Amino acid sequence: MNESSSDRATLQKQQEQQLCEILRCTQSTLTIQHLVVTVLVLSVFVLTKSYYNHWRRKLAKCTVFVIGAGPTGLTAALIASKSKHVKRLTVFEELDRTSLLAKEYQVAFSQKTREFLISFGVDFDSLEGVLQDNIFHIRVGVYLEHVLNMLNKTPAALTVKYGTKFTKDHVVTEVEKCTGRKVVIAADGSNGQAARLLGLSDEFLNTSCNAYGAVASLERSQQNLEPRAERRIHGVHFDLSAYGIDQEQDYVEGTTGFSLKLFGTSRERHLSLVLPISDGSLVRRMRLVLDRSMMRNIFTACYNMCKWSDEADITDTWAIRHLTFSPRLFDIKLFQRLETVAYFQDTDVLVLVEGQAARCSNFNTGLDINMAIAGLSPLRSVIKKMACAFTDVDVTDAMAIAMRHSHSLCKRYVRDGLQQDMLRVPG
């Protein structure tokens, strides 16, 4: 009996062990099955979400408004029109189309700027202008008409509202009422009010470019609007002994002289005179003493010295009546708007300030348009990021791109701008 009971107990124990082993295997199998199912569910979820986000980004659209149809504004509109993320594009311009295209001043595009514009389809070979030393000189109205013609051929829904002044009651309200995400590019010039009306600060930072300068302009209505290449002369010194200025001291102190540039159309001619900061007697006199007669004679002599051979000299009598000029040397500065980008969450509007509304100089070199258009180089990326932005972090990333670029552009101009545009022979 005892042996039989012992055998039964042993058998029962073995059965219990086998049952436990079966249960353990079953639990392991269920765990693996649950794990596999969880992985499959998560994979499907991740793939579905990735696929959804991919198509959401691919189909994301925003509306773009451009304030101002000058070279910067229309170039910004052209860049925006090439983006597949722009569903509608509206340009506001205070002037009518005829007045806009009748603008007579001349702009000059550097080789780098031309390459950037060519990438968006601008055909410089078909434009009436002058190419010299890798700089293309053209009347601004010709460039604006070319870009407008390009915009009219773009697939984006485009509206150009001429004769529309940017006001709080009209245009700002139209922007705010537009549904969906909006990008507003304020490019209405140094005197424009768009940035302020849109809610950005009017505060500017002015930075010295470490140079003194003076500018002059003359208009000869009998001349045509033929584009002209610029003329540069370096190491210019003036004989101002008639004004009681002894320049011997300047030469002793090592002053290298002025750099001079003549540019503009045949009708509108401009002169720029620049000198790296120095403290010679002539410079002190030209900076501190308001002597219109002396400065007028300087610019008259400068024009007659560097004009093209087919242009007539200007006389002192003519200069008294027609020459507009700086009465003395001034410190050349860059004025930079401190706030050039802002996002307003309640209306879902990103505002970018570009061109002279964002940064401008008190000194005209004829190549200012290059700095303005250079500010547009990250525009396509900013529009894409804003159209596809899902979170506040995405919006912040888009704003950071624009802010960093604006800051670096101003920093480069202060360091290299005059060196490239005035002091160094291009090439």
PDB file of C-alpha atoms in Angstrom, residues 118-346:
ATOM      1  CA  ILE A 118      18.305  82.763 -63.948  1.00  0.00           C
ATOM      2  CA  SER A 119      17.537  79.715 -61.773  1.00  0.00           C
ATOM      3  CA  PHE A 120      13.961  81.031 -61.582  1.00  0.00           C
ATOM      4  CA  GLY A 121      13.700  81.615 -65.315  1.00  0.00           C
ATOM      5  CA  VAL A 122      14.743  85.258 -65.773  1.00  0.00           C
ATOM      6  CA  ASP A 123      16.140  85.553 -69.310  1.00  0.00           C
ATOM      7  CA  PHE A 124      18.771  88.300 -69.251  1.00  0.00           C
ATOM      8  CA  ASP A 125      19.695  87.565 -72.866  1.00  0.00           C
ATOM      9  CA  SER A 126      16.307  88.906 -73.970  1.00  0.00           C
ATOM     10  CA  LEU A 127      16.488  92.085 -71.884  1.00  0.00           C
ATOM     11  CA  GLU A 128      17.744  95.431 -73.158  1.00  0.00           C
ATOM     12  CA  GLY A 129      20.734  96.324 -71.048  1.00  0.00           C
ATOM     13  CA  VAL A 130      24.497  96.590 -70.856  1.00  0.00           C
ATOM     14  CA  LEU A 131      26.823  93.865 -69.553  1.00  0.00           C
ATOM     15  CA  GLN A 132      30.261  95.003 -68.440  1.00  0.00           C
ATOM     16  CA  ASP A 133      32.686  93.512 -65.911  1.00  0.00           C
ATOM     17  CA  ASN A 134      30.087  90.811 -65.079  1.00  0.00           C
ATOM     18  CA  ILE A 135      27.553  93.471 -64.046  1.00  0.00           C
ATOM     19  CA  PHE A 136      24.303  93.824 -65.998  1.00  0.00           C
ATOM     20  CA  HIS A 137      22.859  97.358 -66.134  1.00  0.00           C
ATOM     21  CA  ILE A 138      19.187  97.772 -67.008  1.00  0.00           C
ATOM     22  CA  ARG A 139      16.333 100.248 -66.582  1.00  0.00           C
ATOM     23  CA  VAL A 140      14.123  99.049 -63.746  1.00  0.00           C
ATOM     24  CA  GLY A 141      10.898  99.288 -65.753  1.00  0.00           C
ATOM     25  CA  VAL A 142      12.261  96.801 -68.292  1.00  0.00           C
ATOM     26  CA  TYR A 143      13.065  94.271 -65.560  1.00  0.00           C
ATOM     27  CA  LEU A 144       9.672  94.724 -63.878  1.00  0.00           C
ATOM     28  CA  GLU A 145       7.793  94.179 -67.147  1.00  0.00           C
ATOM     29  CA  HIS A 146       9.792  91.012 -67.834  1.00  0.00           C
ATOM     30  CA  VAL A 147       8.982  89.565 -64.404  1.00  0.00           C
ATOM     31  CA  LEU A 148       5.303  90.500 -64.720  1.00  0.00           C
ATOM     32  CA  ASN A 149       5.128  88.683 -68.046  1.00  0.00           C
ATOM     33  CA  MET A 150       6.698  85.626 -66.406  1.00  0.00           C
ATOM     34  CA  LEU A 151       4.201  85.766 -63.538  1.00  0.00           C
ATOM     35  CA  ASN A 152       1.281  85.829 -65.942  1.00  0.00           C
ATOM     36  CA  LYS A 153       2.446  82.473 -67.323  1.00  0.00           C
ATOM     37  CA  THR A 154       2.731  80.701 -63.972  1.00  0.00           C
ATOM     38  CA  PRO A 155       0.178  78.040 -62.950  1.00  0.00           C
ATOM     39  CA  ALA A 156      -0.372  79.665 -59.550  1.00  0.00           C
ATOM     40  CA  ALA A 157      -3.582  81.659 -59.101  1.00  0.00           C
ATOM     41  CA  LEU A 158      -2.164  85.189 -59.419  1.00  0.00           C
ATOM     42  CA  THR A 159      -3.766  88.575 -58.770  1.00  0.00           C
ATOM     43  CA  VAL A 160      -1.894  91.876 -59.115  1.00  0.00           C
ATOM     44  CA  LYS A 161      -3.873  94.709 -57.541  1.00  0.00           C
ATOM     45  CA  TYR A 162      -2.574  97.976 -58.972  1.00  0.00           C
ATOM     46  CA  GLY A 163      -3.552 101.297 -57.452  1.00  0.00           C
ATOM     47  CA  THR A 164      -4.036  99.653 -54.056  1.00  0.00           C
ATOM     48  CA  LYS A 165      -2.428 101.390 -51.116  1.00  0.00           C
ATOM     49  CA  PHE A 166      -1.602  99.197 -48.150  1.00  0.00           C
ATOM     50  CA  THR A 167      -3.903 100.382 -45.349  1.00  0.00           C
ATOM     51  CA  LYS A 168      -5.147  98.985 -42.059  1.00  0.00           C
ATOM     52  CA  ASP A 169      -8.810  99.166 -43.040  1.00  0.00           C
ATOM     53  CA  HIS A 170      -8.540  97.583 -46.473  1.00  0.00           C
ATOM     54  CA  VAL A 171      -5.554  95.382 -47.237  1.00  0.00           C
ATOM     55  CA  VAL A 172      -4.720  94.234 -43.697  1.00  0.00           C
ATOM     56  CA  THR A 173      -8.352  93.227 -43.228  1.00  0.00           C
ATOM     57  CA  GLU A 174      -8.269  91.293 -46.517  1.00  0.00           C
ATOM     58  CA  VAL A 175      -5.197  89.374 -45.373  1.00  0.00           C
ATOM     59  CA  GLU A 176      -6.679  88.555 -41.986  1.00  0.00           C
ATOM     60  CA  LYS A 177      -9.989  87.384 -43.458  1.00  0.00           C
ATOM     61  CA  CYS A 178      -8.299  84.952 -45.836  1.00  0.00           C
ATOM     62  CA  THR A 179      -8.739  81.405 -44.542  1.00  0.00           C
ATOM     63  CA  GLY A 180      -5.844  79.032 -44.000  1.00  0.00           C
ATOM     64  CA  ARG A 181      -2.180  79.765 -43.488  1.00  0.00           C
ATOM     65  CA  LYS A 182      -0.788  82.996 -44.960  1.00  0.00           C
ATOM     66  CA  VAL A 183       2.693  84.310 -45.718  1.00  0.00           C
ATOM     67  CA  VAL A 184       2.943  88.088 -46.169  1.00  0.00           C
ATOM     68  CA  ILE A 185       6.082  89.594 -47.734  1.00  0.00           C
ATOM     69  CA  ALA A 186       6.391  93.323 -47.042  1.00  0.00           C
ATOM     70  CA  ALA A 187       8.614  94.848 -49.737  1.00  0.00           C
ATOM     71  CA  ASP A 188       7.266  98.390 -49.971  1.00  0.00           C
ATOM     72  CA  GLY A 189      10.551 100.266 -49.633  1.00  0.00           C
ATOM     73  CA  SER A 190      12.319 102.226 -46.918  1.00  0.00           C
ATOM     74  CA  ASN A 191       9.338 104.573 -46.475  1.00  0.00           C
ATOM     75  CA  GLY A 192       6.702 101.833 -46.524  1.00  0.00           C
ATOM     76  CA  GLN A 193       4.289 101.322 -43.653  1.00  0.00           C
ATOM     77  CA  ALA A 194       3.292  97.709 -44.312  1.00  0.00           C
ATOM     78  CA  ALA A 195       5.529  96.164 -41.637  1.00  0.00           C
ATOM     79  CA  ARG A 196       4.252  98.544 -38.960  1.00  0.00           C
ATOM     80  CA  LEU A 197       0.602  98.048 -39.945  1.00  0.00           C
ATOM     81  CA  LEU A 198       1.101  94.290 -39.823  1.00  0.00           C
ATOM     82  CA  GLY A 199       2.351  94.533 -36.244  1.00  0.00           C
ATOM     83  CA  LEU A 200       6.161  94.580 -36.497  1.00  0.00           C
ATOM     84  CA  SER A 201       8.370  97.007 -34.635  1.00  0.00           C
ATOM     85  CA  ASP A 202       9.630 100.130 -36.425  1.00  0.00           C
ATOM     86  CA  GLU A 203      12.953 100.014 -34.571  1.00  0.00           C
ATOM     87  CA  PHE A 204      16.116 100.048 -36.706  1.00  0.00           C
ATOM     88  CA  LEU A 205      19.746  99.416 -35.845  1.00  0.00           C
ATOM     89  CA  ASN A 206      22.234 101.647 -37.647  1.00  0.00           C
ATOM     90  CA  THR A 207      25.758 100.341 -38.165  1.00  0.00           C
ATOM     91  CA  SER A 208      28.727 102.259 -39.522  1.00  0.00           C
ATOM     92  CA  CYS A 209      30.373 100.844 -42.657  1.00  0.00           C
ATOM     93  CA  ASN A 210      33.702 102.408 -41.640  1.00  0.00           C
ATOM     94  CA  ALA A 211      33.768 104.832 -44.563  1.00  0.00           C
ATOM     95  CA  TYR A 212      32.819 108.395 -45.449  1.00  0.00           C
ATOM     96  CA  GLY A 213      30.956 109.280 -48.599  1.00  0.00           C
ATOM     97  CA  ALA A 214      28.982 111.798 -50.608  1.00  0.00           C
ATOM     98  CA  VAL A 215      26.562 111.432 -53.510  1.00  0.00           C
ATOM     99  CA  ALA A 216      25.374 113.608 -56.380  1.00  0.00           C
ATOM    100  CA  SER A 217      22.857 113.279 -59.195  1.00  0.00           C
ATOM    101  CA  LEU A 218      22.006 115.173 -62.339  1.00  0.00           C
ATOM    102  CA  GLU A 219      19.112 114.834 -64.759  1.00  0.00           C
ATOM    103  CA  ARG A 220      19.333 115.810 -68.418  1.00  0.00           C
ATOM    104  CA  SER A 221      15.806 115.681 -69.807  1.00  0.00           C
ATOM    105  CA  GLN A 222      17.028 115.981 -73.403  1.00  0.00           C
ATOM    106  CA  GLN A 223      18.822 112.628 -73.148  1.00  0.00           C
ATOM    107  CA  ASN A 224      17.198 109.225 -73.711  1.00  0.00           C
ATOM    108  CA  LEU A 225      16.897 106.379 -71.207  1.00  0.00           C
ATOM    109  CA  GLU A 226      19.723 104.304 -72.624  1.00  0.00           C
ATOM    110  CA  PRO A 227      21.297 102.056 -69.959  1.00  0.00           C
ATOM    111  CA  ARG A 228      24.941 102.867 -69.239  1.00  0.00           C
ATOM    112  CA  ALA A 229      27.690 100.828 -67.661  1.00  0.00           C
ATOM    113  CA  GLU A 230      29.340 102.289 -64.605  1.00  0.00           C
ATOM    114  CA  ARG A 231      32.709 104.020 -64.527  1.00  0.00           C
ATOM    115  CA  ARG A 232      35.107 103.690 -61.594  1.00  0.00           C
ATOM    116  CA  ILE A 233      38.228 105.606 -60.725  1.00  0.00           C
ATOM    117  CA  HIS A 234      40.376 104.927 -57.659  1.00  0.00           C
ATOM    118  CA  GLY A 235      42.967 107.000 -55.825  1.00  0.00           C
ATOM    119  CA  VAL A 236      41.309 110.351 -56.627  1.00  0.00           C
ATOM    120  CA  HIS A 237      42.770 113.501 -55.039  1.00  0.00           C
ATOM    121  CA  PHE A 238      41.465 117.038 -55.359  1.00  0.00           C
ATOM    122  CA  ASP A 239      43.296 120.341 -55.687  1.00  0.00           C
ATOM    123  CA  LEU A 240      41.414 122.520 -53.236  1.00  0.00           C
ATOM    124  CA  SER A 241      44.121 125.087 -52.584  1.00  0.00           C
ATOM    125  CA  ALA A 242      41.665 127.759 -53.712  1.00  0.00           C
ATOM    126  CA  TYR A 243      39.673 126.962 -50.571  1.00  0.00           C
ATOM    127  CA  GLY A 244      42.719 127.283 -48.339  1.00  0.00           C
ATOM    128  CA  ILE A 245      43.179 123.523 -47.908  1.00  0.00           C
ATOM    129  CA  ASP A 246      46.762 122.261 -47.905  1.00  0.00           C
ATOM    130  CA  GLN A 247      46.777 118.606 -48.940  1.00  0.00           C
ATOM    131  CA  GLU A 248      50.460 118.005 -48.279  1.00  0.00           C
ATOM    132  CA  GLN A 249      49.576 116.756 -44.814  1.00  0.00           C
ATOM    133  CA  ASP A 250      47.162 114.199 -46.310  1.00  0.00           C
ATOM    134  CA  TYR A 251      49.907 112.629 -48.377  1.00  0.00           C
ATOM    135  CA  VAL A 252      52.205 112.543 -45.351  1.00  0.00           C
ATOM    136  CA  GLU A 253      49.506 110.695 -43.359  1.00  0.00           C
ATOM    137  CA  GLY A 254      49.180 108.123 -46.135  1.00  0.00           C
ATOM    138  CA  THR A 255      45.679 108.893 -47.409  1.00  0.00           C
ATOM    139  CA  THR A 256      45.142 106.826 -50.551  1.00  0.00           C
ATOM    140  CA  GLY A 257      42.483 109.081 -52.027  1.00  0.00           C
ATOM    141  CA  PHE A 258      38.833 108.643 -52.907  1.00  0.00           C
ATOM    142  CA  SER A 259      37.045 106.022 -55.000  1.00  0.00           C
ATOM    143  CA  LEU A 260      34.625 107.463 -57.507  1.00  0.00           C
ATOM    144  CA  LYS A 261      31.749 105.840 -59.395  1.00  0.00           C
ATOM    145  CA  LEU A 262      29.513 107.216 -62.153  1.00  0.00           C
ATOM    146  CA  PHE A 263      26.386 105.198 -62.979  1.00  0.00           C
ATOM    147  CA  GLY A 264      22.795 105.475 -64.168  1.00  0.00           C
ATOM    148  CA  THR A 265      21.000 105.933 -67.486  1.00  0.00           C
ATOM    149  CA  SER A 266      22.003 108.576 -70.010  1.00  0.00           C
ATOM    150  CA  ARG A 267      19.254 110.794 -68.617  1.00  0.00           C
ATOM    151  CA  GLU A 268      19.731 110.206 -64.901  1.00  0.00           C
ATOM    152  CA  ARG A 269      23.396 110.171 -63.881  1.00  0.00           C
ATOM    153  CA  HIS A 270      24.622 109.508 -60.342  1.00  0.00           C
ATOM    154  CA  LEU A 271      28.003 109.995 -58.695  1.00  0.00           C
ATOM    155  CA  SER A 272      29.243 108.309 -55.545  1.00  0.00           C
ATOM    156  CA  LEU A 273      32.394 109.347 -53.728  1.00  0.00           C
ATOM    157  CA  VAL A 274      33.765 107.171 -50.925  1.00  0.00           C
ATOM    158  CA  LEU A 275      36.821 107.028 -48.705  1.00  0.00           C
ATOM    159  CA  PRO A 276      37.728 104.570 -45.912  1.00  0.00           C
ATOM    160  CA  ILE A 277      37.654 106.355 -42.569  1.00  0.00           C
ATOM    161  CA  SER A 278      40.683 108.628 -42.226  1.00  0.00           C
ATOM    162  CA  ASP A 279      41.628 111.838 -40.467  1.00  0.00           C
ATOM    163  CA  GLY A 280      43.437 113.913 -43.079  1.00  0.00           C
ATOM    164  CA  SER A 281      42.944 117.674 -43.230  1.00  0.00           C
ATOM    165  CA  LEU A 282      40.915 117.431 -46.445  1.00  0.00           C
ATOM    166  CA  VAL A 283      38.613 114.806 -44.963  1.00  0.00           C
ATOM    167  CA  ARG A 284      38.100 116.835 -41.796  1.00  0.00           C
ATOM    168  CA  ARG A 285      37.238 119.894 -43.863  1.00  0.00           C
ATOM    169  CA  MET A 286      34.844 118.006 -46.126  1.00  0.00           C
ATOM    170  CA  ARG A 287      33.110 116.394 -43.151  1.00  0.00           C
ATOM    171  CA  LEU A 288      32.806 119.301 -40.760  1.00  0.00           C
ATOM    172  CA  VAL A 289      32.428 122.375 -42.959  1.00  0.00           C
ATOM    173  CA  LEU A 290      29.221 122.934 -44.901  1.00  0.00           C
ATOM    174  CA  ASP A 291      30.688 124.331 -48.128  1.00  0.00           C
ATOM    175  CA  ARG A 292      28.268 123.839 -51.009  1.00  0.00           C
ATOM    176  CA  SER A 293      30.504 125.651 -53.491  1.00  0.00           C
ATOM    177  CA  MET A 294      33.425 123.318 -52.775  1.00  0.00           C
ATOM    178  CA  MET A 295      31.352 120.137 -52.995  1.00  0.00           C
ATOM    179  CA  ARG A 296      29.638 121.294 -56.188  1.00  0.00           C
ATOM    180  CA  ASN A 297      32.991 121.964 -57.819  1.00  0.00           C
ATOM    181  CA  ILE A 298      34.270 118.556 -56.682  1.00  0.00           C
ATOM    182  CA  PHE A 299      31.336 116.715 -58.268  1.00  0.00           C
ATOM    183  CA  THR A 300      31.481 118.822 -61.433  1.00  0.00           C
ATOM    184  CA  ALA A 301      35.160 117.981 -61.844  1.00  0.00           C
ATOM    185  CA  CYS A 302      34.458 114.304 -61.032  1.00  0.00           C
ATOM    186  CA  TYR A 303      31.734 114.033 -63.655  1.00  0.00           C
ATOM    187  CA  ASN A 304      33.827 115.697 -66.360  1.00  0.00           C
ATOM    188  CA  MET A 305      36.731 113.406 -65.460  1.00  0.00           C
ATOM    189  CA  CYS A 306      34.936 110.026 -65.627  1.00  0.00           C
ATOM    190  CA  LYS A 307      32.049 110.562 -68.070  1.00  0.00           C
ATOM    191  CA  TRP A 308      31.823 108.625 -71.327  1.00  0.00           C
ATOM    192  CA  SER A 309      33.487 110.219 -74.345  1.00  0.00           C
ATOM    193  CA  ASP A 310      30.152 110.871 -76.086  1.00  0.00           C
ATOM    194  CA  GLU A 311      28.835 112.876 -73.122  1.00  0.00           C
ATOM    195  CA  ALA A 312      29.276 116.637 -72.927  1.00  0.00           C
ATOM    196  CA  ASP A 313      31.020 118.329 -70.033  1.00  0.00           C
ATOM    197  CA  ILE A 314      28.862 120.109 -67.493  1.00  0.00           C
ATOM    198  CA  THR A 315      29.687 123.713 -66.698  1.00  0.00           C
ATOM    199  CA  ASP A 316      29.704 125.443 -63.343  1.00  0.00           C
ATOM    200  CA  THR A 317      26.675 127.484 -64.397  1.00  0.00           C
ATOM    201  CA  TRP A 318      24.733 124.370 -65.368  1.00  0.00           C
ATOM    202  CA  ALA A 319      25.743 122.601 -62.152  1.00  0.00           C
ATOM    203  CA  ILE A 320      24.412 125.467 -60.020  1.00  0.00           C
ATOM    204  CA  ARG A 321      20.949 124.988 -61.511  1.00  0.00           C
ATOM    205  CA  HIS A 322      20.752 121.223 -62.021  1.00  0.00           C
ATOM    206  CA  LEU A 323      23.233 119.331 -59.830  1.00  0.00           C
ATOM    207  CA  THR A 324      21.888 117.809 -56.607  1.00  0.00           C
ATOM    208  CA  PHE A 325      24.586 116.731 -54.171  1.00  0.00           C
ATOM    209  CA  SER A 326      25.620 116.095 -50.585  1.00  0.00           C
ATOM    210  CA  PRO A 327      27.003 119.342 -49.130  1.00  0.00           C
ATOM    211  CA  ARG A 328      29.669 117.454 -47.164  1.00  0.00           C
ATOM    212  CA  LEU A 329      30.982 113.971 -46.412  1.00  0.00           C
ATOM    213  CA  PHE A 330      28.874 111.804 -44.116  1.00  0.00           C
ATOM    214  CA  ASP A 331      29.356 108.551 -42.249  1.00  0.00           C
ATOM    215  CA  ILE A 332      28.089 105.700 -44.451  1.00  0.00           C
ATOM    216  CA  LYS A 333      25.703 103.500 -42.464  1.00  0.00           C
ATOM    217  CA  LEU A 334      23.511 100.457 -42.900  1.00  0.00           C
ATOM    218  CA  PHE A 335      20.066 100.650 -41.323  1.00  0.00           C
ATOM    219  CA  GLN A 336      18.736  97.244 -40.313  1.00  0.00           C
ATOM    220  CA  ARG A 337      15.189  96.590 -39.079  1.00  0.00           C
ATOM    221  CA  LEU A 338      15.507  94.682 -35.828  1.00  0.00           C
ATOM    222  CA  GLU A 339      12.309  92.673 -36.406  1.00  0.00           C
ATOM    223  CA  THR A 340      12.101  91.295 -39.940  1.00  0.00           C
ATOM    224  CA  VAL A 341       9.958  88.212 -39.281  1.00  0.00           C
ATOM    225  CA  ALA A 342       6.955  87.544 -37.058  1.00  0.00           C
ATOM    226  CA  TYR A 343       4.181  84.956 -36.712  1.00  0.00           C
ATOM    227  CA  PHE A 344       0.676  85.783 -35.493  1.00  0.00           C
ATOM    228  CA  GLN A 345      -1.004  82.599 -34.298  1.00  0.00           C
ATOM    229  CA  ASP A 346      -4.547  83.976 -33.996  1.00  0.00           C
TER     230      ASP A 346
END
